[in-house]
Amino acid sequence: MATDVLPAGEGFASLAALFADKTRATFCLTLLDRRAWTASELAHYAQVPKSSATEHLNKLIGAGILAEIRQGRHRYVRLEDARIAELIETMASHVVPVPSNRRSYTSITRDQALRRARTCYDHLAGDLGVSLMSALVARNIINVDSGVRLTPEGEQDLARAGISIERAGTRPLIRTCLDWTGRQYHAAGLVGGAICRHALASGWVLPIPQSRALKITELGVTEMKRHFGLDLAREESN
């Protein structure tokens, strides 16, 4: 029995060690925006030499955490898949926030934007994602009585809002993801991805440059209230 357990323990420790480095952790959190980044871009963002960034990226690629994309002479990296993104977001939800008096104004402002609204791989997160989850439950678009599921009426409601769900592969139709800022759940899976794609394509939210934070537009406030009963204007004023 012991010989069966030991290798698994070693493997888990090796995986955990990959995230126990500040530079690699920064890379993983940054790549939750689902974009492909170059080593130079990540090095600049994490403020480390490119040679050091390349070494860290090779370890993450070798462990299957990151995927490598080559286009000509250029090499890009991204998270391997949604499972890795879920793992990173879940771990981040257990981090104790750093007191604001130990951080710069720039980092505080950036974190506030991330808390309001952001992407978590391919779905909406932050206060927006958590509020949207509550609104979807209130409208019976999703049901959480026993697990979490998309209701037949809910799928019709999403379709009327112009949100189509692409059923493909083995990814769950809908699941919950623990939000690292609010420590509450937001909607992920195919449903969460479909809502996020539509929100971006329709101009409900706009990406903030050099960040995975999102800006909620006036159109977004109007449309999300109309389709989901989500009163963002009232929440913003509270």
PDB file of C-alpha atoms in Angstrom:
ATOM      1  CA  MET A   1       0.000   0.000   0.000  1.00  0.00           C
ATOM      2  CA  ALA A   2       2.744   2.443   0.968  1.00  0.00           C
ATOM      3  CA  THR A   3       4.590   1.917  -2.333  1.00  0.00           C
ATOM      4  CA  ASP A   4       1.433   2.922  -4.221  1.00  0.00           C
ATOM      5  CA  VAL A   5       0.952   6.122  -2.224  1.00  0.00           C
ATOM      6  CA  LEU A   6       4.520   7.429  -2.246  1.00  0.00           C
ATOM      7  CA  PRO A   7       4.914   8.132  -5.993  1.00  0.00           C
ATOM      8  CA  ALA A   8       1.586   9.981  -6.040  1.00  0.00           C
ATOM      9  CA  GLY A   9       2.735  12.084  -3.089  1.00  0.00           C
ATOM     10  CA  GLU A  10       6.008  12.865  -4.826  1.00  0.00           C
ATOM     11  CA  GLY A  11       4.182  13.802  -7.998  1.00  0.00           C
ATOM     12  CA  PHE A  12       1.816  16.103  -6.128  1.00  0.00           C
ATOM     13  CA  ALA A  13       4.732  17.756  -4.327  1.00  0.00           C
ATOM     14  CA  SER A  14       6.524  18.301  -7.645  1.00  0.00           C
ATOM     15  CA  LEU A  15       3.430  19.889  -9.137  1.00  0.00           C
ATOM     16  CA  ALA A  16       2.913  22.118  -6.092  1.00  0.00           C
ATOM     17  CA  ALA A  17       6.564  23.192  -6.232  1.00  0.00           C
ATOM     18  CA  LEU A  18       6.028  24.601  -9.711  1.00  0.00           C
ATOM     19  CA  PHE A  19       3.565  27.130  -8.304  1.00  0.00           C
ATOM     20  CA  ALA A  20       5.711  27.865  -5.231  1.00  0.00           C
ATOM     21  CA  ASP A  21       7.940  30.276  -7.157  1.00  0.00           C
ATOM     22  CA  LYS A  22       6.849  33.936  -7.362  1.00  0.00           C
ATOM     23  CA  THR A  23       7.854  34.363 -11.005  1.00  0.00           C
ATOM     24  CA  ARG A  24       6.108  31.203 -12.190  1.00  0.00           C
ATOM     25  CA  ALA A  25       3.045  32.051 -10.105  1.00  0.00           C
ATOM     26  CA  THR A  26       2.936  35.525 -11.675  1.00  0.00           C
ATOM     27  CA  PHE A  27       3.142  33.995 -15.142  1.00  0.00           C
ATOM     28  CA  CYS A  28       0.282  31.601 -14.424  1.00  0.00           C
ATOM     29  CA  LEU A  29      -1.978  34.311 -13.001  1.00  0.00           C
ATOM     30  CA  THR A  30      -1.208  36.579 -15.950  1.00  0.00           C
ATOM     31  CA  LEU A  31      -2.025  33.852 -18.463  1.00  0.00           C
ATOM     32  CA  LEU A  32      -5.517  33.499 -17.008  1.00  0.00           C
ATOM     33  CA  ASP A  33      -6.435  36.156 -19.603  1.00  0.00           C
ATOM     34  CA  ARG A  34      -6.300  33.257 -22.136  1.00  0.00           C
ATOM     35  CA  ARG A  35      -4.044  35.211 -24.486  1.00  0.00           C
ATOM     36  CA  ALA A  36      -0.793  33.832 -25.819  1.00  0.00           C
ATOM     37  CA  TRP A  37       2.223  35.762 -24.492  1.00  0.00           C
ATOM     38  CA  THR A  38       5.858  35.799 -25.543  1.00  0.00           C
ATOM     39  CA  ALA A  39       8.649  35.200 -23.056  1.00  0.00           C
ATOM     40  CA  SER A  40       9.725  38.835 -23.468  1.00  0.00           C
ATOM     41  CA  GLU A  41       6.248  40.118 -22.629  1.00  0.00           C
ATOM     42  CA  LEU A  42       5.991  37.942 -19.534  1.00  0.00           C
ATOM     43  CA  ALA A  43       9.517  38.861 -18.445  1.00  0.00           C
ATOM     44  CA  HIS A  44       8.662  42.558 -18.712  1.00  0.00           C
ATOM     45  CA  TYR A  45       5.393  42.075 -16.826  1.00  0.00           C
ATOM     46  CA  ALA A  46       7.034  40.088 -14.011  1.00  0.00           C
ATOM     47  CA  GLN A  47      10.125  42.340 -14.053  1.00  0.00           C
ATOM     48  CA  VAL A  48      12.628  39.523 -14.470  1.00  0.00           C
ATOM     49  CA  PRO A  49      15.391  38.963 -17.075  1.00  0.00           C
ATOM     50  CA  LYS A  50      14.268  37.225 -20.263  1.00  0.00           C
ATOM     51  CA  SER A  51      16.758  34.404 -19.675  1.00  0.00           C
ATOM     52  CA  SER A  52      15.195  33.727 -16.278  1.00  0.00           C
ATOM     53  CA  ALA A  53      11.689  33.909 -17.755  1.00  0.00           C
ATOM     54  CA  THR A  54      12.603  31.362 -20.425  1.00  0.00           C
ATOM     55  CA  GLU A  55      13.923  28.951 -17.810  1.00  0.00           C
ATOM     56  CA  HIS A  56      10.730  29.200 -15.765  1.00  0.00           C
ATOM     57  CA  LEU A  57       8.526  28.839 -18.844  1.00  0.00           C
ATOM     58  CA  ASN A  58      10.360  25.704 -19.946  1.00  0.00           C
ATOM     59  CA  LYS A  59       9.599  24.105 -16.576  1.00  0.00           C
ATOM     60  CA  LEU A  60       5.918  24.970 -16.839  1.00  0.00           C
ATOM     61  CA  ILE A  61       5.733  23.705 -20.416  1.00  0.00           C
ATOM     62  CA  GLY A  62       7.505  20.491 -19.465  1.00  0.00           C
ATOM     63  CA  ALA A  63       4.978  19.877 -16.690  1.00  0.00           C
ATOM     64  CA  GLY A  64       2.024  20.354 -19.029  1.00  0.00           C
ATOM     65  CA  ILE A  65       0.838  23.524 -17.297  1.00  0.00           C
ATOM     66  CA  LEU A  66       1.592  25.729 -20.298  1.00  0.00           C
ATOM     67  CA  ALA A  67       1.320  25.006 -24.007  1.00  0.00           C
ATOM     68  CA  GLU A  68       3.827  26.309 -26.533  1.00  0.00           C
ATOM     69  CA  ILE A  69       2.777  27.912 -29.809  1.00  0.00           C
ATOM     70  CA  ARG A  70       5.360  28.642 -32.504  1.00  0.00           C
ATOM     71  CA  GLN A  71       4.781  31.031 -35.393  1.00  0.00           C
ATOM     72  CA  GLY A  72       7.863  31.403 -37.495  1.00  0.00           C
ATOM     73  CA  ARG A  73      10.680  32.503 -35.231  1.00  0.00           C
ATOM     74  CA  HIS A  74       8.312  33.577 -32.495  1.00  0.00           C
ATOM     75  CA  ARG A  75       7.331  31.436 -29.526  1.00  0.00           C
ATOM     76  CA  TYR A  76       4.191  32.059 -27.538  1.00  0.00           C
ATOM     77  CA  VAL A  77       2.855  30.359 -24.420  1.00  0.00           C
ATOM     78  CA  ARG A  78      -0.633  30.004 -22.975  1.00  0.00           C
ATOM     79  CA  LEU A  79      -2.313  27.881 -20.312  1.00  0.00           C
ATOM     80  CA  GLU A  80      -2.670  24.275 -21.433  1.00  0.00           C
ATOM     81  CA  ASP A  81      -6.449  24.139 -20.960  1.00  0.00           C
ATOM     82  CA  ALA A  82      -9.438  25.131 -18.835  1.00  0.00           C
ATOM     83  CA  ARG A  83      -8.563  22.541 -16.153  1.00  0.00           C
ATOM     84  CA  ILE A  84      -5.271  24.301 -15.428  1.00  0.00           C
ATOM     85  CA  ALA A  85      -7.026  27.672 -15.311  1.00  0.00           C
ATOM     86  CA  GLU A  86      -9.523  26.281 -12.803  1.00  0.00           C
ATOM     87  CA  LEU A  87      -6.691  24.940 -10.643  1.00  0.00           C
ATOM     88  CA  ILE A  88      -4.894  28.300 -10.615  1.00  0.00           C
ATOM     89  CA  GLU A  89      -8.042  30.310  -9.847  1.00  0.00           C
ATOM     90  CA  THR A  90      -8.991  27.907  -7.039  1.00  0.00           C
ATOM     91  CA  MET A  91      -5.544  28.151  -5.430  1.00  0.00           C
ATOM     92  CA  ALA A  92      -5.620  31.950  -5.727  1.00  0.00           C
ATOM     93  CA  SER A  93      -8.945  32.023  -3.855  1.00  0.00           C
ATOM     94  CA  HIS A  94      -7.147  30.755  -0.729  1.00  0.00           C
ATOM     95  CA  VAL A  95      -4.549  33.553  -0.700  1.00  0.00           C
ATOM     96  CA  VAL A  96      -4.828  36.082   2.128  1.00  0.00           C
ATOM     97  CA  PRO A  97      -4.957  39.602   0.579  1.00  0.00           C
ATOM     98  CA  VAL A  98      -1.906  41.818   1.160  1.00  0.00           C
ATOM     99  CA  PRO A  99      -2.679  44.921   3.296  1.00  0.00           C
ATOM    100  CA  SER A 100      -2.981  48.031   1.115  1.00  0.00           C
ATOM    101  CA  ASN A 101      -0.397  50.016   3.132  1.00  0.00           C
ATOM    102  CA  ARG A 102       2.287  47.613   1.883  1.00  0.00           C
ATOM    103  CA  ARG A 103       1.502  48.132  -1.811  1.00  0.00           C
ATOM    104  CA  SER A 104       1.813  50.864  -4.405  1.00  0.00           C
ATOM    105  CA  TYR A 105      -1.053  52.988  -5.686  1.00  0.00           C
ATOM    106  CA  THR A 106      -0.666  51.390  -9.125  1.00  0.00           C
ATOM    107  CA  SER A 107      -1.014  47.859  -7.786  1.00  0.00           C
ATOM    108  CA  ILE A 108      -4.012  48.834  -5.618  1.00  0.00           C
ATOM    109  CA  THR A 109      -5.761  50.440  -8.621  1.00  0.00           C
ATOM    110  CA  ARG A 110      -5.019  47.399 -10.787  1.00  0.00           C
ATOM    111  CA  ASP A 111      -6.362  45.024  -8.142  1.00  0.00           C
ATOM    112  CA  GLN A 112      -9.530  47.098  -7.719  1.00  0.00           C
ATOM    113  CA  ALA A 113     -10.186  46.825 -11.462  1.00  0.00           C
ATOM    114  CA  LEU A 114      -9.622  43.062 -11.320  1.00  0.00           C
ATOM    115  CA  ARG A 115     -12.015  42.754  -8.406  1.00  0.00           C
ATOM    116  CA  ARG A 116     -14.769  44.635 -10.254  1.00  0.00           C
ATOM    117  CA  ALA A 117     -14.696  42.621 -13.464  1.00  0.00           C
ATOM    118  CA  ARG A 118     -12.207  40.379 -15.225  1.00  0.00           C
ATOM    119  CA  THR A 119     -11.879  37.258 -17.293  1.00  0.00           C
ATOM    120  CA  CYS A 120     -10.970  33.958 -15.655  1.00  0.00           C
ATOM    121  CA  TYR A 121      -9.631  32.067 -18.651  1.00  0.00           C
ATOM    122  CA  ASP A 122     -12.772  32.232 -20.848  1.00  0.00           C
ATOM    123  CA  HIS A 123     -15.535  33.278 -18.439  1.00  0.00           C
ATOM    124  CA  LEU A 124     -16.507  36.348 -16.417  1.00  0.00           C
ATOM    125  CA  ALA A 125     -15.176  36.709 -12.889  1.00  0.00           C
ATOM    126  CA  GLY A 126     -14.755  39.280 -10.148  1.00  0.00           C
ATOM    127  CA  ASP A 127     -17.745  41.133  -8.664  1.00  0.00           C
ATOM    128  CA  LEU A 128     -19.384  41.030 -12.100  1.00  0.00           C
ATOM    129  CA  GLY A 129     -19.060  37.242 -12.371  1.00  0.00           C
ATOM    130  CA  VAL A 130     -20.332  36.641  -8.834  1.00  0.00           C
ATOM    131  CA  SER A 131     -23.303  38.994  -9.300  1.00  0.00           C
ATOM    132  CA  LEU A 132     -24.084  37.421 -12.664  1.00  0.00           C
ATOM    133  CA  MET A 133     -24.110  33.969 -11.060  1.00  0.00           C
ATOM    134  CA  SER A 134     -26.658  35.140  -8.488  1.00  0.00           C
ATOM    135  CA  ALA A 135     -28.776  36.717 -11.208  1.00  0.00           C
ATOM    136  CA  LEU A 136     -28.743  33.554 -13.322  1.00  0.00           C
ATOM    137  CA  VAL A 137     -29.959  31.556 -10.315  1.00  0.00           C
ATOM    138  CA  ALA A 138     -32.639  34.135  -9.476  1.00  0.00           C
ATOM    139  CA  ARG A 139     -33.916  34.005 -13.069  1.00  0.00           C
ATOM    140  CA  ASN A 140     -33.856  30.174 -13.032  1.00  0.00           C
ATOM    141  CA  ILE A 141     -31.481  30.209 -15.984  1.00  0.00           C
ATOM    142  CA  ILE A 142     -29.340  27.883 -13.918  1.00  0.00           C
ATOM    143  CA  ASN A 143     -30.431  25.713 -11.011  1.00  0.00           C
ATOM    144  CA  VAL A 144     -28.250  24.875  -8.005  1.00  0.00           C
ATOM    145  CA  ASP A 145     -30.619  22.734  -5.949  1.00  0.00           C
ATOM    146  CA  SER A 146     -28.627  19.551  -6.582  1.00  0.00           C
ATOM    147  CA  GLY A 147     -25.358  20.402  -8.217  1.00  0.00           C
ATOM    148  CA  VAL A 148     -25.449  23.067 -10.901  1.00  0.00           C
ATOM    149  CA  ARG A 149     -27.287  22.739 -14.224  1.00  0.00           C
ATOM    150  CA  LEU A 150     -28.617  24.819 -17.070  1.00  0.00           C
ATOM    151  CA  THR A 151     -32.399  24.702 -17.160  1.00  0.00           C
ATOM    152  CA  PRO A 152     -34.267  24.169 -20.465  1.00  0.00           C
ATOM    153  CA  GLU A 153     -35.949  27.540 -19.950  1.00  0.00           C
ATOM    154  CA  GLY A 154     -32.572  29.053 -19.185  1.00  0.00           C
ATOM    155  CA  GLU A 155     -31.082  27.845 -22.453  1.00  0.00           C
ATOM    156  CA  GLN A 156     -33.998  29.472 -24.282  1.00  0.00           C
ATOM    157  CA  ASP A 157     -33.445  32.714 -22.346  1.00  0.00           C
ATOM    158  CA  LEU A 158     -29.767  32.715 -23.320  1.00  0.00           C
ATOM    159  CA  ALA A 159     -30.665  32.075 -26.956  1.00  0.00           C
ATOM    160  CA  ARG A 160     -33.073  35.042 -26.923  1.00  0.00           C
ATOM    161  CA  ALA A 161     -30.187  37.169 -25.619  1.00  0.00           C
ATOM    162  CA  GLY A 162     -28.108  36.041 -28.624  1.00  0.00           C
ATOM    163  CA  ILE A 163     -25.931  33.684 -26.571  1.00  0.00           C
ATOM    164  CA  SER A 164     -25.319  30.350 -28.275  1.00  0.00           C
ATOM    165  CA  ILE A 165     -23.605  27.456 -26.508  1.00  0.00           C
ATOM    166  CA  GLU A 166     -21.152  25.407 -28.534  1.00  0.00           C
ATOM    167  CA  ARG A 167     -21.305  21.861 -27.223  1.00  0.00           C
ATOM    168  CA  ALA A 168     -17.997  20.205 -27.994  1.00  0.00           C
ATOM    169  CA  GLY A 169     -15.491  17.886 -26.350  1.00  0.00           C
ATOM    170  CA  THR A 170     -15.786  16.676 -22.779  1.00  0.00           C
ATOM    171  CA  ARG A 171     -15.938  20.053 -21.057  1.00  0.00           C
ATOM    172  CA  PRO A 172     -18.929  20.371 -18.690  1.00  0.00           C
ATOM    173  CA  LEU A 173     -21.909  22.378 -19.881  1.00  0.00           C
ATOM    174  CA  ILE A 174     -21.818  24.460 -16.719  1.00  0.00           C
ATOM    175  CA  ARG A 175     -19.885  24.362 -13.477  1.00  0.00           C
ATOM    176  CA  THR A 176     -19.020  26.745 -10.667  1.00  0.00           C
ATOM    177  CA  CYS A 177     -15.609  28.330 -10.183  1.00  0.00           C
ATOM    178  CA  LEU A 178     -14.540  29.799  -6.824  1.00  0.00           C
ATOM    179  CA  ASP A 179     -13.750  33.473  -7.307  1.00  0.00           C
ATOM    180  CA  TRP A 180     -10.448  34.471  -5.697  1.00  0.00           C
ATOM    181  CA  THR A 181     -11.578  38.005  -4.848  1.00  0.00           C
ATOM    182  CA  GLY A 182     -15.094  37.548  -3.472  1.00  0.00           C
ATOM    183  CA  ARG A 183     -14.553  33.944  -2.287  1.00  0.00           C
ATOM    184  CA  GLN A 184     -17.921  33.185  -3.876  1.00  0.00           C
ATOM    185  CA  TYR A 185     -18.770  31.257  -7.019  1.00  0.00           C
ATOM    186  CA  HIS A 186     -19.117  32.433 -10.585  1.00  0.00           C
ATOM    187  CA  ALA A 187     -20.339  30.474 -13.620  1.00  0.00           C
ATOM    188  CA  ALA A 188     -17.827  28.632 -15.791  1.00  0.00           C
ATOM    189  CA  GLY A 189     -17.941  25.750 -18.259  1.00  0.00           C
ATOM    190  CA  LEU A 190     -19.455  26.075 -21.731  1.00  0.00           C
ATOM    191  CA  VAL A 191     -22.238  28.342 -20.470  1.00  0.00           C
ATOM    192  CA  GLY A 192     -19.834  30.705 -18.730  1.00  0.00           C
ATOM    193  CA  GLY A 193     -17.623  30.803 -21.818  1.00  0.00           C
ATOM    194  CA  ALA A 194     -20.574  31.542 -24.112  1.00  0.00           C
ATOM    195  CA  ILE A 195     -21.776  34.450 -21.947  1.00  0.00           C
ATOM    196  CA  CYS A 196     -18.263  35.917 -21.785  1.00  0.00           C
ATOM    197  CA  ARG A 197     -17.754  35.663 -25.562  1.00  0.00           C
ATOM    198  CA  HIS A 198     -21.078  37.368 -26.192  1.00  0.00           C
ATOM    199  CA  ALA A 199     -20.367  40.092 -23.626  1.00  0.00           C
ATOM    200  CA  LEU A 200     -17.058  40.907 -25.330  1.00  0.00           C
ATOM    201  CA  ALA A 201     -18.369  40.635 -28.892  1.00  0.00           C
ATOM    202  CA  SER A 202     -21.427  42.769 -28.143  1.00  0.00           C
ATOM    203  CA  GLY A 203     -19.529  45.484 -26.299  1.00  0.00           C
ATOM    204  CA  TRP A 204     -21.101  44.807 -22.905  1.00  0.00           C
ATOM    205  CA  VAL A 205     -17.581  44.742 -21.504  1.00  0.00           C
ATOM    206  CA  LEU A 206     -14.296  46.032 -22.903  1.00  0.00           C
ATOM    207  CA  PRO A 207     -10.804  44.659 -22.160  1.00  0.00           C
ATOM    208  CA  ILE A 208      -8.497  46.963 -20.214  1.00  0.00           C
ATOM    209  CA  PRO A 209      -5.064  47.008 -21.951  1.00  0.00           C
ATOM    210  CA  GLN A 210      -2.244  45.065 -20.314  1.00  0.00           C
ATOM    211  CA  SER A 211      -4.654  43.374 -17.931  1.00  0.00           C
ATOM    212  CA  ARG A 212      -7.425  40.793 -17.808  1.00  0.00           C
ATOM    213  CA  ALA A 213      -9.609  43.361 -16.070  1.00  0.00           C
ATOM    214  CA  LEU A 214     -12.737  44.459 -17.921  1.00  0.00           C
ATOM    215  CA  LYS A 215     -14.639  47.739 -18.118  1.00  0.00           C
ATOM    216  CA  ILE A 216     -18.426  47.380 -18.006  1.00  0.00           C
ATOM    217  CA  THR A 217     -20.016  49.689 -20.585  1.00  0.00           C
ATOM    218  CA  GLU A 218     -23.324  51.540 -20.330  1.00  0.00           C
ATOM    219  CA  LEU A 219     -24.662  49.140 -22.951  1.00  0.00           C
ATOM    220  CA  GLY A 220     -23.541  46.236 -20.766  1.00  0.00           C
ATOM    221  CA  VAL A 221     -25.349  47.659 -17.732  1.00  0.00           C
ATOM    222  CA  THR A 222     -28.538  48.030 -19.787  1.00  0.00           C
ATOM    223  CA  GLU A 223     -28.379  44.659 -21.547  1.00  0.00           C
ATOM    224  CA  MET A 224     -27.429  42.594 -18.513  1.00  0.00           C
ATOM    225  CA  LYS A 225     -30.335  44.109 -16.584  1.00  0.00           C
ATOM    226  CA  ARG A 226     -32.692  43.405 -19.501  1.00  0.00           C
ATOM    227  CA  HIS A 227     -31.648  39.803 -20.047  1.00  0.00           C
ATOM    228  CA  PHE A 228     -30.587  38.676 -16.564  1.00  0.00           C
ATOM    229  CA  GLY A 229     -32.151  41.155 -14.129  1.00  0.00           C
ATOM    230  CA  LEU A 230     -28.658  42.212 -13.067  1.00  0.00           C
ATOM    231  CA  ASP A 231     -28.784  45.783 -11.702  1.00  0.00           C
ATOM    232  CA  LEU A 232     -25.124  46.824 -11.932  1.00  0.00           C
ATOM    233  CA  ALA A 233     -25.955  50.530 -11.661  1.00  0.00           C
ATOM    234  CA  ARG A 234     -27.516  49.985  -8.237  1.00  0.00           C
ATOM    235  CA  GLU A 235     -24.627  47.800  -7.061  1.00  0.00           C
ATOM    236  CA  GLU A 236     -22.120  50.447  -8.169  1.00  0.00           C
ATOM    237  CA  SER A 237     -23.906  53.128  -6.124  1.00  0.00           C
ATOM    238  CA  ASN A 238     -24.010  51.025  -2.930  1.00  0.00           C
TER     239      ASN A 238
END
